[in-house]
Coordinates of C-alpha atoms in Angstrom, one line a residue:
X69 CA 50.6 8.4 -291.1
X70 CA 47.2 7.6 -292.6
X71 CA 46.1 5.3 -295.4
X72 CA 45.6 8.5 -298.3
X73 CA 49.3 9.7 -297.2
X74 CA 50.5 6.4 -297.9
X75 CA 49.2 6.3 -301.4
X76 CA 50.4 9.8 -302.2
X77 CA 53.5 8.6 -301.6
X78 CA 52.8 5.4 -303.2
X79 CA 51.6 7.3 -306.4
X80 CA 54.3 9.7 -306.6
X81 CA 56.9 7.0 -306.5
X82 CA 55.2 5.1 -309.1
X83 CA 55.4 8.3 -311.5
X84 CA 59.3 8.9 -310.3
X85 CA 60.0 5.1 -311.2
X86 CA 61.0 4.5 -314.9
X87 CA 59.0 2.2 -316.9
X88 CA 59.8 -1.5 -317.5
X89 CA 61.7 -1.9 -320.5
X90 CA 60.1 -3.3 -322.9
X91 CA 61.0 -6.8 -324.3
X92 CA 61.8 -6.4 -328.7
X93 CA 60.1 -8.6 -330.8
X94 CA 61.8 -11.9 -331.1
X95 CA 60.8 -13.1 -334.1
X96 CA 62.5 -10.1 -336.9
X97 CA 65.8 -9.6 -336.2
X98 CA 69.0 -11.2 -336.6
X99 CA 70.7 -10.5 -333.4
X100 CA 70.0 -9.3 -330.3
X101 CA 71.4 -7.8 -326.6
X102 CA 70.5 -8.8 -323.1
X103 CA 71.6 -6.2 -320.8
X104 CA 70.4 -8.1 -317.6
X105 CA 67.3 -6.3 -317.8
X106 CA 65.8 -6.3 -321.5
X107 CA 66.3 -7.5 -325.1
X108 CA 67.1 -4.8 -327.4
X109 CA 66.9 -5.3 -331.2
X110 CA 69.9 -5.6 -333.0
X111 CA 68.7 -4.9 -336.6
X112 CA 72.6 -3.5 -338.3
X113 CA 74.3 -7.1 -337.4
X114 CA 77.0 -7.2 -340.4
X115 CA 79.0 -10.2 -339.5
X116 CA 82.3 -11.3 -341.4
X117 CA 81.5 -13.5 -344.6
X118 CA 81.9 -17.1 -343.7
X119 CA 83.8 -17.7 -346.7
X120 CA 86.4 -14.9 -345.3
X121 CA 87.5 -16.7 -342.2
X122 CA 90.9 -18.1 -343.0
X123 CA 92.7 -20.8 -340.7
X124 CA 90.3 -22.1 -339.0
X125 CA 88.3 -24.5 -341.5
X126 CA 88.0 -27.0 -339.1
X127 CA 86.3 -25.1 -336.7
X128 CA 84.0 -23.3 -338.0
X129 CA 83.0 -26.0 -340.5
X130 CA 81.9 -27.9 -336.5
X131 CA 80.1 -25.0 -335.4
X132 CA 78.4 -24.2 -338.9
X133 CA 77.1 -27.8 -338.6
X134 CA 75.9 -27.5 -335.4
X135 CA 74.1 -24.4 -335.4
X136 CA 72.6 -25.8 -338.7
X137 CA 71.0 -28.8 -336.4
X138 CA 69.4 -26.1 -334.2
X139 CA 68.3 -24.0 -336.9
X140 CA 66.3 -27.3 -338.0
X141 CA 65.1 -28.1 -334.7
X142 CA 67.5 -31.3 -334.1
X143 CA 69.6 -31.7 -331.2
X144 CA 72.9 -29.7 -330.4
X145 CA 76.0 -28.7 -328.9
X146 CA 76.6 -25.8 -326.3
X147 CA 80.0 -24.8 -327.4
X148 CA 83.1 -23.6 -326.3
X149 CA 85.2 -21.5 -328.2
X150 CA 88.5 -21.3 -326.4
X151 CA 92.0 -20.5 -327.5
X152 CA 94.8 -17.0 -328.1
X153 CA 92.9 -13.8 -328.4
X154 CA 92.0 -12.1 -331.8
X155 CA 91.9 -16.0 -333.9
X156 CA 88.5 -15.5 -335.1
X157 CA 86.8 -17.0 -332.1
X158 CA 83.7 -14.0 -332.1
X159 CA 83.7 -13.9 -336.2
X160 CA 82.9 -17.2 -336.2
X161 CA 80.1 -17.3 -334.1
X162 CA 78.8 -14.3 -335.9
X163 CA 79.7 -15.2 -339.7
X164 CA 77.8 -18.6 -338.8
X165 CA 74.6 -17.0 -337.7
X166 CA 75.1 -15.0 -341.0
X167 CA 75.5 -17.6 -343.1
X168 CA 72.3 -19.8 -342.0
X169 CA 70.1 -16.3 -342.1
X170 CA 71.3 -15.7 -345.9
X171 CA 70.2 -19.5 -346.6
X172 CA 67.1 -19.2 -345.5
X173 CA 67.0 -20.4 -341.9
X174 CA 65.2 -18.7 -339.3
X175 CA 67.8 -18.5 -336.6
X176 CA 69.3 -15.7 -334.6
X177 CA 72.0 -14.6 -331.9
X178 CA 71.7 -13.2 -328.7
X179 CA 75.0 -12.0 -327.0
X180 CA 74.8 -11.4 -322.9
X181 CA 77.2 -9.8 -321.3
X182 CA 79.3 -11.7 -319.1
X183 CA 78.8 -9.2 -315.9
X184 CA 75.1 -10.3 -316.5
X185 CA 75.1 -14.3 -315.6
X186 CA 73.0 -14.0 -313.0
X187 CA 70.0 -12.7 -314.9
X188 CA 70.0 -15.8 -317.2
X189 CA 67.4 -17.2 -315.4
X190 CA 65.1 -14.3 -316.5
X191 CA 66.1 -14.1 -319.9
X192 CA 65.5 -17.9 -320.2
X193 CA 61.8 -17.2 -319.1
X194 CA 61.7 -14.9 -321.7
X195 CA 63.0 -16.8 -324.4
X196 CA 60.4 -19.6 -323.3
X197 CA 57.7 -17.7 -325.5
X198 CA 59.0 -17.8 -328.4
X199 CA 60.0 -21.3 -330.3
X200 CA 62.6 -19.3 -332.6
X201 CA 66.0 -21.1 -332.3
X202 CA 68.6 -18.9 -330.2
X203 CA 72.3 -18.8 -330.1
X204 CA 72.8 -16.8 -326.7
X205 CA 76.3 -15.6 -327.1
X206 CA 78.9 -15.3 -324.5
X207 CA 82.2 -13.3 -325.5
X208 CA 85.5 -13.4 -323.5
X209 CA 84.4 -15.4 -320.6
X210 CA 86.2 -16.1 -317.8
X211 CA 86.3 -16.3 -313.8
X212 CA 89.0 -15.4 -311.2
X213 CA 89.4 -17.0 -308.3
X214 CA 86.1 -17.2 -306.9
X215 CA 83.7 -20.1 -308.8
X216 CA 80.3 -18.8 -307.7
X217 CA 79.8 -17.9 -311.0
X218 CA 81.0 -20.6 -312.5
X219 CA 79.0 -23.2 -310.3
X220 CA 75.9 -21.2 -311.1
X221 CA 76.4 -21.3 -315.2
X222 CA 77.0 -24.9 -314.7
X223 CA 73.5 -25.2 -313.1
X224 CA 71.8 -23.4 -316.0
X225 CA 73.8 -25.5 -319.0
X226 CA 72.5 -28.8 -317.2
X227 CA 70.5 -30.2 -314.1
X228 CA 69.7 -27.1 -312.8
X229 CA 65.5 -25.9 -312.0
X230 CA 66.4 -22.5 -314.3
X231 CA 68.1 -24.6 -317.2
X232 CA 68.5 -23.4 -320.2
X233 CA 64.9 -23.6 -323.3
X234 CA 65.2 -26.5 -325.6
X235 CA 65.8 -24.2 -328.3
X236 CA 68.6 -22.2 -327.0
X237 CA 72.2 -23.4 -327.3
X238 CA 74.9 -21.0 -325.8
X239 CA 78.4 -20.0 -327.4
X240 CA 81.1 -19.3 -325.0
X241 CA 84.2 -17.6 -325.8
X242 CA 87.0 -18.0 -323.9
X243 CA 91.0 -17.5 -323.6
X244 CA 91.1 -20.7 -321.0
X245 CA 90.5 -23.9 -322.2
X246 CA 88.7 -24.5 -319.1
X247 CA 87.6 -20.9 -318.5
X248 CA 88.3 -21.2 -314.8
X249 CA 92.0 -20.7 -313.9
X250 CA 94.1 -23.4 -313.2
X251 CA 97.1 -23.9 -311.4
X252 CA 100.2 -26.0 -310.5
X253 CA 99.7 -25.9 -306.8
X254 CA 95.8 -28.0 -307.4
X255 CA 98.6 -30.8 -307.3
X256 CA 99.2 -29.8 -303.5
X257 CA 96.0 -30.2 -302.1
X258 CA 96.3 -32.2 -298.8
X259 CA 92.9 -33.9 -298.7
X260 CA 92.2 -35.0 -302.6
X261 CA 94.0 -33.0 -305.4
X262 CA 91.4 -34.5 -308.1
X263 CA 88.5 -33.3 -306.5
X264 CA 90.2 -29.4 -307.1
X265 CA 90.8 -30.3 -310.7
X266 CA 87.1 -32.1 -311.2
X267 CA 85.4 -28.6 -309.9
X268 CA 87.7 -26.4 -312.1
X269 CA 87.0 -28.8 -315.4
X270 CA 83.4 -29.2 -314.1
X271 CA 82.1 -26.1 -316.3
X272 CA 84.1 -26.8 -319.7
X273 CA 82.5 -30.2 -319.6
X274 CA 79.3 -28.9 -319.6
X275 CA 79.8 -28.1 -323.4
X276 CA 79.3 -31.2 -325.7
X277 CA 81.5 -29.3 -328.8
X278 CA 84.9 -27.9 -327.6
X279 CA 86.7 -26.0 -330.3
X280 CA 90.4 -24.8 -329.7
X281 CA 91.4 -21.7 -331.6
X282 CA 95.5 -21.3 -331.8
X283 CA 98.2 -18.6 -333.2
X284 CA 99.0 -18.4 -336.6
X285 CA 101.8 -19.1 -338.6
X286 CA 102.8 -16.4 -340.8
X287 CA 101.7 -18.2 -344.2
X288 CA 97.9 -18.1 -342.7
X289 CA 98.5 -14.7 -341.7
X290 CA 99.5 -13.5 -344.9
X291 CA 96.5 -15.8 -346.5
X292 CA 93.8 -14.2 -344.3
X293 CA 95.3 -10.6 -345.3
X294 CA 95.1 -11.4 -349.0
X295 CA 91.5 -12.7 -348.8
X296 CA 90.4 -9.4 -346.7
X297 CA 92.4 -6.9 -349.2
X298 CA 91.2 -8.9 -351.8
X299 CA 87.5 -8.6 -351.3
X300 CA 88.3 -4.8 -350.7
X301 CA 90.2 -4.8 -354.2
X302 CA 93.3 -3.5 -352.9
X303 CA 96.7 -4.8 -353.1
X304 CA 99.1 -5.4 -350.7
X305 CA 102.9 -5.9 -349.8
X306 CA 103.4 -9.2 -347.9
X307 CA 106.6 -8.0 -346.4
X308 CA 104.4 -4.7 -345.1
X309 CA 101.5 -7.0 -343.4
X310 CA 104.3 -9.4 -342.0
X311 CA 106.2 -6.0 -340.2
X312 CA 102.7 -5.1 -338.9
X313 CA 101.8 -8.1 -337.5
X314 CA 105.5 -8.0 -336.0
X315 CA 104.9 -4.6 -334.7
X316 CA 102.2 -6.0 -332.7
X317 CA 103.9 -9.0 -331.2
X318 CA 101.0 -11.0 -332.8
X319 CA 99.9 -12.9 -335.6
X320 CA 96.0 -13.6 -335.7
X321 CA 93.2 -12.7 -337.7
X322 CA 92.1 -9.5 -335.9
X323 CA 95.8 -8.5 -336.4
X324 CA 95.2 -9.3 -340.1
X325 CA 92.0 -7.1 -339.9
X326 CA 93.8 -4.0 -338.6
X327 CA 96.2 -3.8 -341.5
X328 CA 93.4 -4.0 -344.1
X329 CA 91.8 -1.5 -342.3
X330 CA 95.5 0.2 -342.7
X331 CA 95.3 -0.3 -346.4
X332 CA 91.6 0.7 -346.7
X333 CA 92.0 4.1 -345.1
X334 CA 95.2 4.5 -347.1
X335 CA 92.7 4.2 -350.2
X336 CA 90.5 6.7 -349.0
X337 CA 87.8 3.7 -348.5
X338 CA 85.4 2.4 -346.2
X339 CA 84.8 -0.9 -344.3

């Protein structure tokens, strides 16, 4: 096969082979993707109001406060978010980012997904042009059995060659408190039983703010309904939202959601 064959072929793949993505500007919107391969925009990011998020003061007062610092340039916290499902533990990442944005501060989020870890590295290096504070946003994280993954995130949220830009802090949600399963049989380890427990804790230390996120008792369930249906201007019946929520075999704020939505659509309105 001669050299002018071999850039036919050369050529003709070149033309067959999409083009790169290309990378959005950093610096205008208020949220982004990563899809392991590109940022995209994210310029219709309506996050819950702050002010909305009911029974869970606490926490998201901590993480307002710390993504504040990084807003400013001043040192903070990767975080944690861990606790039972649908307790406000995405709204709260994303009704903080909203919050700083409306007062001013040029900070934005960047959510990865999770089957997307190992492409960190390149997002990092693109994140490295721009000085624009970053929250990069990781939602329902967790690992199975295997801790490959886990070992390498550890790398990239300390110590490791690819770490993380100064002006990047990343928000982890999680169901574990320690996002890697545990179980009883660590105990039974015949050589050193700490040493299993030290590698499966080894990533949640990694975050310097840990923020637990639990069920609700029915009084802040019926609170966070009454704030949603109020800012909708629709009444409610607490008996109603209390059977829904039993329905459901759950009592959290995206439970609480659901029904307004209920009510809303009942109204012939929008949300």
């Amino acid at each position: 096969m001669n050299d002018a064959l071999l850039i036919r072929i050369a050529d003709a793949l070149d033309r067959l082979a999409p083009p790169p993505a290309a990378c959005a500007d950093l610096t205008t919107s208020p949220a982004y993707m990563w899809d392991g391969h590109a940022i995209q925009a994210v310029d219709a990011f309506t996050p819950v109001d702050y002010d909305l998020l009911t029974g869970i003061d606490a926490q998201k007062s901590a993480l307002l406060e710390n993504s504040r610092r990084l807003a400013a340039g001043h040192a903070a916290h990767d975080v944690l978010l861990w606790g039972a499902r649908g307790t406000g533990k995405s709204a709260a990442v994303a009704s903080v980012v909203g919050r700083l944005q409306r007062e001013g501060q040029d900070i934005a989020l960047l959510q990865c997904a999770t089957d997307a870890l190992a492409s960190l590295p390149a997002l990092f290096a693109l994140l490295r042009g721009t000085d624009r504070p970053f929250i990069l946003f990781l939602d329902d994280l967790g690992f199975d059995e295997g801790v490959g993954d886990a070992r390498t995130l550890r790398s990239l949220l300390q110590g490791g060659t690819a770490a993380r830009p100064a002006h990047v802090r990343l928000y982890v949600t999680s169901n574990r408190r320690h996002i890697v399963p545990r179980h009883l049989s660590e105990q039974d380890d015949p050589i050193n039983p700490r040493d299993v427990v030290d590698d499966r804790m080894a990533l949640s230390d990694r975050f310097g703010l840990s923020l637990g996120f639990h069920a609700l008792d029915q009084d802040a369930y019926v609170a966070i309904v009454s704030g949603y249906a109020a800012k909708l201007g629709v009444a409610f019946d607490p008996l109603e939202a209390i059977q829904w929520s039993t329905q459901r075999g759950s009592r959290s704020g995206r439970v609480a959601w659901q029904y307004v939505v209920e009510l809303a659509g009942r109204h012939g309105l929008t949300v």
